[in-house]
GROMACS .gro file of C-alpha atoms in nm:
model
  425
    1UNK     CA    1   0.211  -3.030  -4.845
    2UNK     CA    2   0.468  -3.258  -4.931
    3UNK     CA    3   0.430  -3.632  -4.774
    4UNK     CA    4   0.174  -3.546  -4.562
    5UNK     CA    5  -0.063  -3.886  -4.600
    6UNK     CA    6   0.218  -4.068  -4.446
    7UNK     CA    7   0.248  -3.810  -4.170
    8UNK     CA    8  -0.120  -3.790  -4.074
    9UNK     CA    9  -0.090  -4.118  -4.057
   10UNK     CA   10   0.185  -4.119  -3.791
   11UNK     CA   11   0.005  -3.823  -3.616
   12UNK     CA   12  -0.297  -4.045  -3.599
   13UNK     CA   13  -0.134  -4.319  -3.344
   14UNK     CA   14  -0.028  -3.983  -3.095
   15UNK     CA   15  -0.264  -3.965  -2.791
   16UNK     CA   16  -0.207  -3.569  -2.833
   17UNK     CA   17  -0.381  -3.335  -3.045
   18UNK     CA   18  -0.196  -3.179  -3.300
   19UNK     CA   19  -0.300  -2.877  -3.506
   20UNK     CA   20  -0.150  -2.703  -3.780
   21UNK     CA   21  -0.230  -2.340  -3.790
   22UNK     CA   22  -0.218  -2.065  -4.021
   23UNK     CA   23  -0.061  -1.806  -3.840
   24UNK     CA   24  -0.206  -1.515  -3.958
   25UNK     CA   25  -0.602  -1.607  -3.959
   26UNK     CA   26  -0.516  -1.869  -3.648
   27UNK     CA   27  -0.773  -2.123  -3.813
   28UNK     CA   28  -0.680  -2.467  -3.861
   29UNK     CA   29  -0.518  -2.625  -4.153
   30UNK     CA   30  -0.497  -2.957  -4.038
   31UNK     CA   31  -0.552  -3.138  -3.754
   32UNK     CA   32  -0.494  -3.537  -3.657
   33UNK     CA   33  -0.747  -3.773  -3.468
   34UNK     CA   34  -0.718  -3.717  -3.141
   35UNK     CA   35  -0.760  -3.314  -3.234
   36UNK     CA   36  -1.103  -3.388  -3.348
   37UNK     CA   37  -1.224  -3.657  -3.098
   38UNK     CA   38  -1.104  -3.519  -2.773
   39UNK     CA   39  -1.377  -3.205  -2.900
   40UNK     CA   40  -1.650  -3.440  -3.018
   41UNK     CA   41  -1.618  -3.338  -3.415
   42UNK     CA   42  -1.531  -3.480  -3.711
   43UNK     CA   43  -1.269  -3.415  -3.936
   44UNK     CA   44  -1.417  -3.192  -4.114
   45UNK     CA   45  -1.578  -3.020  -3.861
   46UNK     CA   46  -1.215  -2.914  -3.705
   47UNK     CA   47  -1.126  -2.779  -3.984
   48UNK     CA   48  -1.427  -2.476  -4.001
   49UNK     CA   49  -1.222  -2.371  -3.667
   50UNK     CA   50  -0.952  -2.176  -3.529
   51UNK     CA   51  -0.783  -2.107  -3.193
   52UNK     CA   52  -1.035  -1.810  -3.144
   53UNK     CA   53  -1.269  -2.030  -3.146
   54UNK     CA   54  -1.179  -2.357  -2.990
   55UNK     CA   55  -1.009  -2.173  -2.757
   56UNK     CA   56  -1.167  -2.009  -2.471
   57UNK     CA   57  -0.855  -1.786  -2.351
   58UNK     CA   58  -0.763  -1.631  -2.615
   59UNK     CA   59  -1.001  -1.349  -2.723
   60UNK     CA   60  -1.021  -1.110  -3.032
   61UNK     CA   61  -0.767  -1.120  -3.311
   62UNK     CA   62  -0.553  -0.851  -3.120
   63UNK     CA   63  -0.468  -1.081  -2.880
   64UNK     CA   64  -0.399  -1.337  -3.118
   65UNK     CA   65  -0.181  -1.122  -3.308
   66UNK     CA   66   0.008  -1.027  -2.996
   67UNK     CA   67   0.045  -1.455  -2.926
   68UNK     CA   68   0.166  -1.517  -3.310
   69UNK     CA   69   0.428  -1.246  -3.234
   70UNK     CA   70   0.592  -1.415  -2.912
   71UNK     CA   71   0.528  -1.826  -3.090
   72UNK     CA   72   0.764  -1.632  -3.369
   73UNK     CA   73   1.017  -1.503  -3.056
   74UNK     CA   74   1.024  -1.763  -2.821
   75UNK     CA   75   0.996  -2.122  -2.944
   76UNK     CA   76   0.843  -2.309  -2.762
   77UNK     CA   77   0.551  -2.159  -2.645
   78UNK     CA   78   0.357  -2.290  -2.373
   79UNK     CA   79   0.018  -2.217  -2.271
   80UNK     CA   80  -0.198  -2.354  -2.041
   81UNK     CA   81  -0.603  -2.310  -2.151
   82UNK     CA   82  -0.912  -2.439  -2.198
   83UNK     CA   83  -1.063  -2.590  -2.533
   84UNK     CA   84  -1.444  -2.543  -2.604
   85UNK     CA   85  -1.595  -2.890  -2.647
   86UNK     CA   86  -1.873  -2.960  -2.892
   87UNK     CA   87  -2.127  -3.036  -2.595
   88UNK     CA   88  -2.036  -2.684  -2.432
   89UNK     CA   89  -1.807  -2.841  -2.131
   90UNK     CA   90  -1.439  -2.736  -2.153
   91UNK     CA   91  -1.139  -2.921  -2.169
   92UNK     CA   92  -0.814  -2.826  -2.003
   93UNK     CA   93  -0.535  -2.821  -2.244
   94UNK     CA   94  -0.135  -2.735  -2.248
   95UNK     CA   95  -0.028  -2.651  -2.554
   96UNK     CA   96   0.333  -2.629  -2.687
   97UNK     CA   97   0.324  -2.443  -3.013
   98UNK     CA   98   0.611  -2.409  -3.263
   99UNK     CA   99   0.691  -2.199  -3.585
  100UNK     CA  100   0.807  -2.336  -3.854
  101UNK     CA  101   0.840  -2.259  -4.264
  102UNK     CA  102   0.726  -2.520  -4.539
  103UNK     CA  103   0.729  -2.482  -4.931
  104UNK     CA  104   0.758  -2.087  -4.847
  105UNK     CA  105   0.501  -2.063  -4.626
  106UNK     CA  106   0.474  -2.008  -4.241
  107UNK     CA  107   0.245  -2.235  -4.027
  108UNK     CA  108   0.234  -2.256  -3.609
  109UNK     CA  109   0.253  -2.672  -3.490
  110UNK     CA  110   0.051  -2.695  -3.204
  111UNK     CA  111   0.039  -3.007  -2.999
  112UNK     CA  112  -0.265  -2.991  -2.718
  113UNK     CA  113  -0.241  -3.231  -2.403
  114UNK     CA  114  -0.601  -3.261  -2.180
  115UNK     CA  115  -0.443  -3.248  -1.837
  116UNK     CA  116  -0.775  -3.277  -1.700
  117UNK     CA  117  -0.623  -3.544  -1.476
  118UNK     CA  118  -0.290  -3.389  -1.388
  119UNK     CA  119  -0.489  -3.073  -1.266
  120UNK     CA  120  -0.717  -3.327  -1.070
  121UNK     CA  121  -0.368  -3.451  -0.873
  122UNK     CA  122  -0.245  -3.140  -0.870
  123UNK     CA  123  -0.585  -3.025  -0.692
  124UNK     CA  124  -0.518  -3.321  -0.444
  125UNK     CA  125  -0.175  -3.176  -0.361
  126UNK     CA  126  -0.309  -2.828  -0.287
  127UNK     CA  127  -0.530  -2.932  -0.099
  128UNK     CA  128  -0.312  -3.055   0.143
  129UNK     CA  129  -0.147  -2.785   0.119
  130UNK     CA  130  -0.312  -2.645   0.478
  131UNK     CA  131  -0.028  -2.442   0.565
  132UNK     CA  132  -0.081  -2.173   0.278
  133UNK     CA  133  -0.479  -2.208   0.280
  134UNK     CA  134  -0.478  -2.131   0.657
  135UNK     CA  135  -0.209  -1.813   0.598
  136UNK     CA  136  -0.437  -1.719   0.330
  137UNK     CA  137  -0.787  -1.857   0.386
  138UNK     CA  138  -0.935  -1.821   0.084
  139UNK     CA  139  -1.014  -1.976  -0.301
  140UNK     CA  140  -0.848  -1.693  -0.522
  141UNK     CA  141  -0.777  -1.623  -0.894
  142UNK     CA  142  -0.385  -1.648  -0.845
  143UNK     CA  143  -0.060  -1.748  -0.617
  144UNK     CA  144   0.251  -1.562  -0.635
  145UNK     CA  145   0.571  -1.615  -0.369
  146UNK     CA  146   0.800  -1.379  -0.346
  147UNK     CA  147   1.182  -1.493  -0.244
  148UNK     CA  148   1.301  -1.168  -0.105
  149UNK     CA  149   1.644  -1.323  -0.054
  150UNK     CA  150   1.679  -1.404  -0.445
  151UNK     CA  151   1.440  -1.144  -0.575
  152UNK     CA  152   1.268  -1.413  -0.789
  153UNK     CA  153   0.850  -1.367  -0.756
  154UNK     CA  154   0.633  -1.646  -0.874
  155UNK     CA  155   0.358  -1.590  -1.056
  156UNK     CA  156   0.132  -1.896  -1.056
  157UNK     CA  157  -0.039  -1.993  -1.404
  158UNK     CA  158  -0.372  -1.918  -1.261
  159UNK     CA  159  -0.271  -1.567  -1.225
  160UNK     CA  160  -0.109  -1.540  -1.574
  161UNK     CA  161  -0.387  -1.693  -1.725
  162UNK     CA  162  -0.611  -1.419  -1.538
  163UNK     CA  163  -0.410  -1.165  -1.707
  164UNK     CA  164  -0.357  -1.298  -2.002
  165UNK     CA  165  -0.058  -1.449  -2.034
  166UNK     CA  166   0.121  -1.783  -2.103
  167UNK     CA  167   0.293  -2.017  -1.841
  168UNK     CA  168   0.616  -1.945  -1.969
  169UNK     CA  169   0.603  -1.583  -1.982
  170UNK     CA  170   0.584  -1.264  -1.743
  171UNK     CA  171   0.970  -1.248  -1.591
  172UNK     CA  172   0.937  -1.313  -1.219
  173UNK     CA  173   1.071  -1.041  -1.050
  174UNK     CA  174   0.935  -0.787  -0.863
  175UNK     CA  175   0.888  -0.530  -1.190
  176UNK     CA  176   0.688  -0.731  -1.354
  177UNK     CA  177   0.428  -0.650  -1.061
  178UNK     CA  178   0.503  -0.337  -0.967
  179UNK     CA  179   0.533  -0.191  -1.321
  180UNK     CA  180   0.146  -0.328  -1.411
  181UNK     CA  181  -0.004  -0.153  -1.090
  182UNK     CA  182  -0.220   0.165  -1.211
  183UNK     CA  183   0.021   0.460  -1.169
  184UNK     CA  184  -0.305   0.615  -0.933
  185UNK     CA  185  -0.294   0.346  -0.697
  186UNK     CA  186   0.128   0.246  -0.707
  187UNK     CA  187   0.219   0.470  -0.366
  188UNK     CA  188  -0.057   0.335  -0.171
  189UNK     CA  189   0.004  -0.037  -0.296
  190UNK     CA  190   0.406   0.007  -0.222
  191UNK     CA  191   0.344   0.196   0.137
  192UNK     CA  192   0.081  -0.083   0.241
  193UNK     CA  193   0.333  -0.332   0.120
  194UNK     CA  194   0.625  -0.174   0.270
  195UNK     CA  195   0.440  -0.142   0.629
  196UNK     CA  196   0.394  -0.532   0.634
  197UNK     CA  197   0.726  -0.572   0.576
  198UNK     CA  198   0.827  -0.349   0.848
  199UNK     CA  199   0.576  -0.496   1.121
  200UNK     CA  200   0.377  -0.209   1.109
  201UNK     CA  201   0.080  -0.401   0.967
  202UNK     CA  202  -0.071  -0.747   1.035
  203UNK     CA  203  -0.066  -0.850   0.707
  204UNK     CA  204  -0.076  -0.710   0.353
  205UNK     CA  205  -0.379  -0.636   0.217
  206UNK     CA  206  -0.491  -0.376  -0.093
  207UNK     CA  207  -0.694  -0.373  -0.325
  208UNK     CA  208  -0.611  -0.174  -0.675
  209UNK     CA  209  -0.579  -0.163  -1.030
  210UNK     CA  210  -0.387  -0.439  -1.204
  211UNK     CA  211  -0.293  -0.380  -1.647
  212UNK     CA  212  -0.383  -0.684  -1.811
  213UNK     CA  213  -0.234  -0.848  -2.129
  214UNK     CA  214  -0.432  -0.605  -2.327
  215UNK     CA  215  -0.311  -0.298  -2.161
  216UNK     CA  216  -0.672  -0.310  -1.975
  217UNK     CA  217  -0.701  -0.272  -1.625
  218UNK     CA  218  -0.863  -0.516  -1.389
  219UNK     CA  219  -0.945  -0.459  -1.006
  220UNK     CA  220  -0.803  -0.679  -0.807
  221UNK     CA  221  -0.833  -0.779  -0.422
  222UNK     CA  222  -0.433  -0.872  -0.288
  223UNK     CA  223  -0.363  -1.048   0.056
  224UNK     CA  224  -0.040  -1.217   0.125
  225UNK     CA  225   0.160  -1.236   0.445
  226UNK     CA  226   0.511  -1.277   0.558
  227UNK     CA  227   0.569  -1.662   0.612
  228UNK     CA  228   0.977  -1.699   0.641
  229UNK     CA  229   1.213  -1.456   0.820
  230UNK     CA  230   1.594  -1.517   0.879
  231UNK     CA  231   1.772  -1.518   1.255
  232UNK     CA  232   1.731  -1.176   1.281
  233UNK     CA  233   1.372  -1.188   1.188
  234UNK     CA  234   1.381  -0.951   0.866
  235UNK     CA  235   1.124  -1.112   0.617
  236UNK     CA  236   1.293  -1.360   0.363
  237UNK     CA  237   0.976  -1.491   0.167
  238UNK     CA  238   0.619  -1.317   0.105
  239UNK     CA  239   0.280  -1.540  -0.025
  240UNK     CA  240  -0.001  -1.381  -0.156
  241UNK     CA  241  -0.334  -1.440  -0.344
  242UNK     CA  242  -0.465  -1.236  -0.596
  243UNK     CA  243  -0.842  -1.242  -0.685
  244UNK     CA  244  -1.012  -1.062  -0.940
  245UNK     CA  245  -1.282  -0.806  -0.826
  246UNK     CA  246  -1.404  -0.625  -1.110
  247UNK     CA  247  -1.733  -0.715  -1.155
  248UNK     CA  248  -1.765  -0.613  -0.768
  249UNK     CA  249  -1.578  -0.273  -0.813
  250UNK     CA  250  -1.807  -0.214  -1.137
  251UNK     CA  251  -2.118  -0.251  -0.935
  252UNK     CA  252  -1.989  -0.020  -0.649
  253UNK     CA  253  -1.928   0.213  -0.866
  254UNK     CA  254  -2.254   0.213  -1.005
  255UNK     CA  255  -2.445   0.227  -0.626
  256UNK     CA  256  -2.254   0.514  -0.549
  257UNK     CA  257  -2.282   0.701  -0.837
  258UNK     CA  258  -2.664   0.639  -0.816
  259UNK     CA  259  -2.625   0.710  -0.446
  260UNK     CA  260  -2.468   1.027  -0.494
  261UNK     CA  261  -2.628   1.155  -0.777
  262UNK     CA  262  -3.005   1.281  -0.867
  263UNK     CA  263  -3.111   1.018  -1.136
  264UNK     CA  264  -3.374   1.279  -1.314
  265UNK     CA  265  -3.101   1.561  -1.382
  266UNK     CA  266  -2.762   1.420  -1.351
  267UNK     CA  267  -2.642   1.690  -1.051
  268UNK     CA  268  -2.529   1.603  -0.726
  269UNK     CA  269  -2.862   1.473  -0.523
  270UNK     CA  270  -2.907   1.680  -0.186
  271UNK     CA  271  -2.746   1.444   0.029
  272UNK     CA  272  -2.447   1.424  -0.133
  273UNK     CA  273  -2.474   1.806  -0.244
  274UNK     CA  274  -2.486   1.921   0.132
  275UNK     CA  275  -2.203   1.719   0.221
  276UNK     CA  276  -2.041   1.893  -0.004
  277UNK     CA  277  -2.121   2.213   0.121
  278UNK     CA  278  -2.100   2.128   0.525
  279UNK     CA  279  -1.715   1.971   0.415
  280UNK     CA  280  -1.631   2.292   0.221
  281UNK     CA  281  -1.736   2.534   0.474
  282UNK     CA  282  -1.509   2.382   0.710
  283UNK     CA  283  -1.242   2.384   0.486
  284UNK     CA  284  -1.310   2.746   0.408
  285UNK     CA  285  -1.378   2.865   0.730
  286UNK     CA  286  -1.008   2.701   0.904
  287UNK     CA  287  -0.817   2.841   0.612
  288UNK     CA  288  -0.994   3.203   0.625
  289UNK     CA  289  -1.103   3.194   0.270
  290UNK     CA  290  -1.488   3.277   0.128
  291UNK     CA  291  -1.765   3.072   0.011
  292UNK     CA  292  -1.991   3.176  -0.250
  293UNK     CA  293  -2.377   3.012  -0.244
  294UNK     CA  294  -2.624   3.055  -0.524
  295UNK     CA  295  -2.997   2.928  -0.480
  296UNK     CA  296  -3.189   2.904  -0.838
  297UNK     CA  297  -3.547   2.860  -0.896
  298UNK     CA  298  -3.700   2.788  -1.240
  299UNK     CA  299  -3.957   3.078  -1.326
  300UNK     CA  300  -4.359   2.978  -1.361
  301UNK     CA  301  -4.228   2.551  -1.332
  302UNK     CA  302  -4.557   2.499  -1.187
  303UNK     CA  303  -4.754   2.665  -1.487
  304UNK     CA  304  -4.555   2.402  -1.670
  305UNK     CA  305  -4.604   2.130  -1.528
  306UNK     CA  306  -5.001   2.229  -1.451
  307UNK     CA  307  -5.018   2.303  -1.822
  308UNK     CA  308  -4.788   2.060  -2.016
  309UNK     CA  309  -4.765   1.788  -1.777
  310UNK     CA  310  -4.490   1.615  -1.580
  311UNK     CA  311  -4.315   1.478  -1.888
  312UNK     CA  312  -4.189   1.826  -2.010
  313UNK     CA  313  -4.134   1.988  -1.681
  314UNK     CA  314  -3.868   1.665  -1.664
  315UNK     CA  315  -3.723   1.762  -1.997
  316UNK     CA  316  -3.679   2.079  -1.879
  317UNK     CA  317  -3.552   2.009  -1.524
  318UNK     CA  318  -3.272   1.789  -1.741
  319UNK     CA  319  -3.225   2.084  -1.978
  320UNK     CA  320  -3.143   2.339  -1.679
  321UNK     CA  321  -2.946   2.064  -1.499
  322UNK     CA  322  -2.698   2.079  -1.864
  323UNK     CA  323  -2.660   2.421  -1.874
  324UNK     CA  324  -2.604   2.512  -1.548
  325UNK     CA  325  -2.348   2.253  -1.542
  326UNK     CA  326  -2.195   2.344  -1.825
  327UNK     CA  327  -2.136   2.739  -1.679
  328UNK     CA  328  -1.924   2.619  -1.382
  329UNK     CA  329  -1.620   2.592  -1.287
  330UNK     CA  330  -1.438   2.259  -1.182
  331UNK     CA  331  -1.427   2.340  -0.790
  332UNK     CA  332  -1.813   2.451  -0.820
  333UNK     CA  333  -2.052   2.219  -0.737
  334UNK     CA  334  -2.448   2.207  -0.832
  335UNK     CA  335  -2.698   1.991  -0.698
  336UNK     CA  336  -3.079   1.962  -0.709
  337UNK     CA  337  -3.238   2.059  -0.355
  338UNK     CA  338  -3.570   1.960  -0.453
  339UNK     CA  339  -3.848   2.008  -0.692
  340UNK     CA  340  -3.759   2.318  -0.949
  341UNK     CA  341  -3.477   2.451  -0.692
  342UNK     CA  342  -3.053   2.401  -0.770
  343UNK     CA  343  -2.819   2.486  -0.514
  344UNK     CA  344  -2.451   2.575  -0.652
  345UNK     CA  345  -2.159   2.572  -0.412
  346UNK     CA  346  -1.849   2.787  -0.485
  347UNK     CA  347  -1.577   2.736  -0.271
  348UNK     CA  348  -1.321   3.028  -0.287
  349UNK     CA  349  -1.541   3.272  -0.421
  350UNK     CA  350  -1.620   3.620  -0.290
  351UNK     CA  351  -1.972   3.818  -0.383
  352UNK     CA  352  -1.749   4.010  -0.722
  353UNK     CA  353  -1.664   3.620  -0.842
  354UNK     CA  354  -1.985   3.488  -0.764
  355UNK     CA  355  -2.241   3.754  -0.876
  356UNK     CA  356  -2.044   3.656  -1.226
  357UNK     CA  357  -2.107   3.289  -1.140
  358UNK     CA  358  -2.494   3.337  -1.088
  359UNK     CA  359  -2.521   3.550  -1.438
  360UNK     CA  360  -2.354   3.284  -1.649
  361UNK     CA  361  -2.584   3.060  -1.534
  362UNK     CA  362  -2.869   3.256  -1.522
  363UNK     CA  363  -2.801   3.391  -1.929
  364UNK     CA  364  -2.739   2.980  -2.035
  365UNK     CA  365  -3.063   2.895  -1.903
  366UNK     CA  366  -3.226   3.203  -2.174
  367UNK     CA  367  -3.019   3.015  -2.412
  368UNK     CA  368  -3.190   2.742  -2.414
  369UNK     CA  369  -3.402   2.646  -2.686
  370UNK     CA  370  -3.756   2.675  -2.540
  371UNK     CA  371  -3.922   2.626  -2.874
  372UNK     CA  372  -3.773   2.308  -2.887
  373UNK     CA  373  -3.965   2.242  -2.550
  374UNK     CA  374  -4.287   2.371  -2.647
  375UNK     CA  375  -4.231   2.670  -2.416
  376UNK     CA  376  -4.075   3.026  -2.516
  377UNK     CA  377  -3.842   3.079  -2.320
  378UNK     CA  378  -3.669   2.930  -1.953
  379UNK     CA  379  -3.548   3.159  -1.753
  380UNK     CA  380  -3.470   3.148  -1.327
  381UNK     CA  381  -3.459   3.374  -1.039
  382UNK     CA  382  -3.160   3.339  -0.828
  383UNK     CA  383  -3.065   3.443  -0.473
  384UNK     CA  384  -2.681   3.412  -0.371
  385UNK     CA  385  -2.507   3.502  -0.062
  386UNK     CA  386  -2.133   3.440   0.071
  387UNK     CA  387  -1.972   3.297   0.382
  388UNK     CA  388  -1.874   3.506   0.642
  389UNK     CA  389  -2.090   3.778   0.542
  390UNK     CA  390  -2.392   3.650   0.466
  391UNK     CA  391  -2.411   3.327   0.747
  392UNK     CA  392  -2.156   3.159   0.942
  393UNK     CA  393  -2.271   2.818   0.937
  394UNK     CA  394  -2.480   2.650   0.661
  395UNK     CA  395  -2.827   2.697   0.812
  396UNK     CA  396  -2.786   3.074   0.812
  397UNK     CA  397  -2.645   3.078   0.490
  398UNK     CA  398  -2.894   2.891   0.328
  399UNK     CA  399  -3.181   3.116   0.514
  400UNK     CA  400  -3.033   3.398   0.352
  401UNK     CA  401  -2.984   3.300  -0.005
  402UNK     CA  402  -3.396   3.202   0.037
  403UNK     CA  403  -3.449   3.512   0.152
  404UNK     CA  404  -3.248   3.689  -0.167
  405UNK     CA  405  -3.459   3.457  -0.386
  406UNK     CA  406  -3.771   3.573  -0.212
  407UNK     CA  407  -3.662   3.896  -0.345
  408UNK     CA  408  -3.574   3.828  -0.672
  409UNK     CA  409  -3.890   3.652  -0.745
  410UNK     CA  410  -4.063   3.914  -0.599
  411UNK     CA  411  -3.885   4.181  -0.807
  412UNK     CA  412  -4.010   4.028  -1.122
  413UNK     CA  413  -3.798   3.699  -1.163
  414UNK     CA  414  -3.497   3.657  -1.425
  415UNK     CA  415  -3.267   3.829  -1.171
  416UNK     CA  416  -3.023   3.788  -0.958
  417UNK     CA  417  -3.033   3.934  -0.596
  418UNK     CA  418  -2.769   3.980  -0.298
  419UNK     CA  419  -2.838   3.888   0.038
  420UNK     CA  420  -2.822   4.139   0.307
  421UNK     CA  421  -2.523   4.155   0.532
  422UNK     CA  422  -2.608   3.968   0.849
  423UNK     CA  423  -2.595   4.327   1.041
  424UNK     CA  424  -2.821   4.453   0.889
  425UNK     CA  425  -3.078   4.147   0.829
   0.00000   0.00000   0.00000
């Protein structure tokens, strides 16, 4: 590069770092003192780096790309981060980066300011801030204020650094938000919204799906509350705080999916699978429609497990749990009831529809490889009955799919039997 002794040596004297990138790798070309020292490397350590890796908000080249696009866009670009210091602290930077072409080629100027102090005054000033922090009570990821009056929303850096995005970017209006929500959780979002505004709730408070940067979606706990109205007390300005809550909503998920579901074979467990059943009888019974029940019980288990040991009769509880699942329609339900027994719910479904049902689950299970098990072949006896005319409430519908098992079992097993009317029980 042409003259650039004398320049380093200029950069050298500026308390700022300055790096020059290369815009399509992001590492760095070349970098002046205070680059280097303000990290704890050398000069020639710097230069093994790039923004990927000095930088701790910016991940993954597709991100990177998706930066280099907007430096080429809209010069300046501003960014408020964090740079990764040699010792493993960080170091809060802003950096204004801008494009430029030399000798042909294309390189990003990037000149990094620690603001490690300015963000310790500006920590002073919110906290005296006691106004908002008693409206909103708590440390969260991100501010926004919403001028109804003006339409402009502010979107604090925290929460565009949370999703991904530079200080100078993300328009503030009221799109910007509402066209990131998930399109699942939008209505609910807008209606709780809409009811603070109209005094119908206390505050606003949801908690939903917010698209990142990435196109990603984080969960996200909102709270804000009306803090300005004009003479005729219609709301003129909104706060809010924004905190992410993925990490939580990941680990609910995960308790009630392990709450709800039988962790050997995959199916519904039986508290969740009577719920089921107890909520869809209801539903069946106030809208006059049927409700088909099938009880299935895995021929000779117990000579498995006596002779092969606990090990295989698990594979093949797991192998019966597939295919039965895989024979059933989307409004069915199966769940284990306990031991070698599978309950399947079909809501909708009168004795034609569900004798069908029962034998496309009872030929899957003889499709099953049984060599592959050690075993010849798997096959289960099934008793099904339907609501009204087999049991009017769960515990009478249940005794008489047993009692249709009973009799398939004791017709010879692989078979499917009807329980009697209740008439004639």
């Amino acid at each position: 590069m042409r003259d650039l002794p004398a320049a380093a040596a200029l950069f050298d004297q500026m308390a700022d770092a300055v790096y020059l990138l290369d815009p399509q790798s992001s590492h760095v070309v070349w970098a002046n003192r205070a680059a280097w020292e303000v990290l704890g490397l050398t000069a020639e350590q710097v230069l093994d780096h790039s923004v990927l890796s000095l930088q701790m908000d910016v991940i993954g080249m597709p991100q990177w790309t998706e930066i280099a696009e907007v430096i080429r866009r809209q010069p300046p670009y501003v960014f408020i981060g964090r740079h990764r210091h040699r010792e493993g602290h960080e170091v809060p930077v802003e950096v204004v980066t801008t494009c430029f072409m030399l000798d042909g080629r294309e390189y990003f100027l990037s000149v990094a300011r620690d603001v490690t102090l300015r963000l310790s005054l500006e920590r002073e000033v919110r906290e005296r801030q006691h106004q908002l922090s008693f409206a909103l009570n708590e440390a969260i990821d991100g501010l926004w204020d919403w001028d109804m009056a003006s339409g402009e929303l502010y979107f604090s850096p925290q929460l565009k650094r949370m999703l991904g995005y530079g200080p100078d970017e993300m328009a503030p209006v009221l799109s910007t938000w509402s066209g990131n929500v998930h399109p699942d959780d939008a209505a609910q979002v807008m209606r709780v919204l809409t009811d603070h505004l109209e005094g119908r709730r206390s505050r606003y408070e949801a908690e939903y799906r917010l698209r990142n940067r990435n196109g990603h979606y984080l969960w996200v706990s909102d709270r804000g509350r009306v803090c300005e109205r004009d003479v005729s007390g219609a709301p003129t300005r909104v706060v809010g705080m924004v905190q992410d809550i993925t990490d939580q909503k990941m680990l609910q998920f995960k308790l009630e999916e392990l709450a709800a579901n039988d962790t050997l074979t995959g199916l519904s467990n039986r508290r969740h699978g009577e719920a089921f059943l107890d909520s869809q009888l209801a539903l069946c019974a106030r809208v006059g429609m049927p409700l088909g029940l099938c009880l299935v019980d895995i021929d000779h288990f117990k000579v498995v497990n006596d002779l092969h040991g606990h090990l295989l009769g698990d594979r093949v509880l797991r192998a019966v749990a597939q295919a039965m699942a895989g024979e059933l329609r989307r409004s069915d339900l199966a769940y284990r009831w306990g031991g070698d027994e599978f309950v399947v719910v079909c809501p909708d479904t009168g004795l034609p529809e569900l004798r069908q049902v029962a034998e496309k689950v009872r030929a899957a299970l003889l499709a099953i490889d049984g060599a592959a098990l050690g075993l010849s072949t798997i096959s289960a006896s099934i008793g099904v009955a339907v609501y009204p005319d087999h049991g009017e409430d769960v515990p009478t519908l249940m005794a008489s799919a047993d009692a249709a098992l009973y009799l398939a079992k004791a017709a010879g097993r692989d078979r499917i039997e009807v329980a009697r009317p209740m008439d004639s029980a």
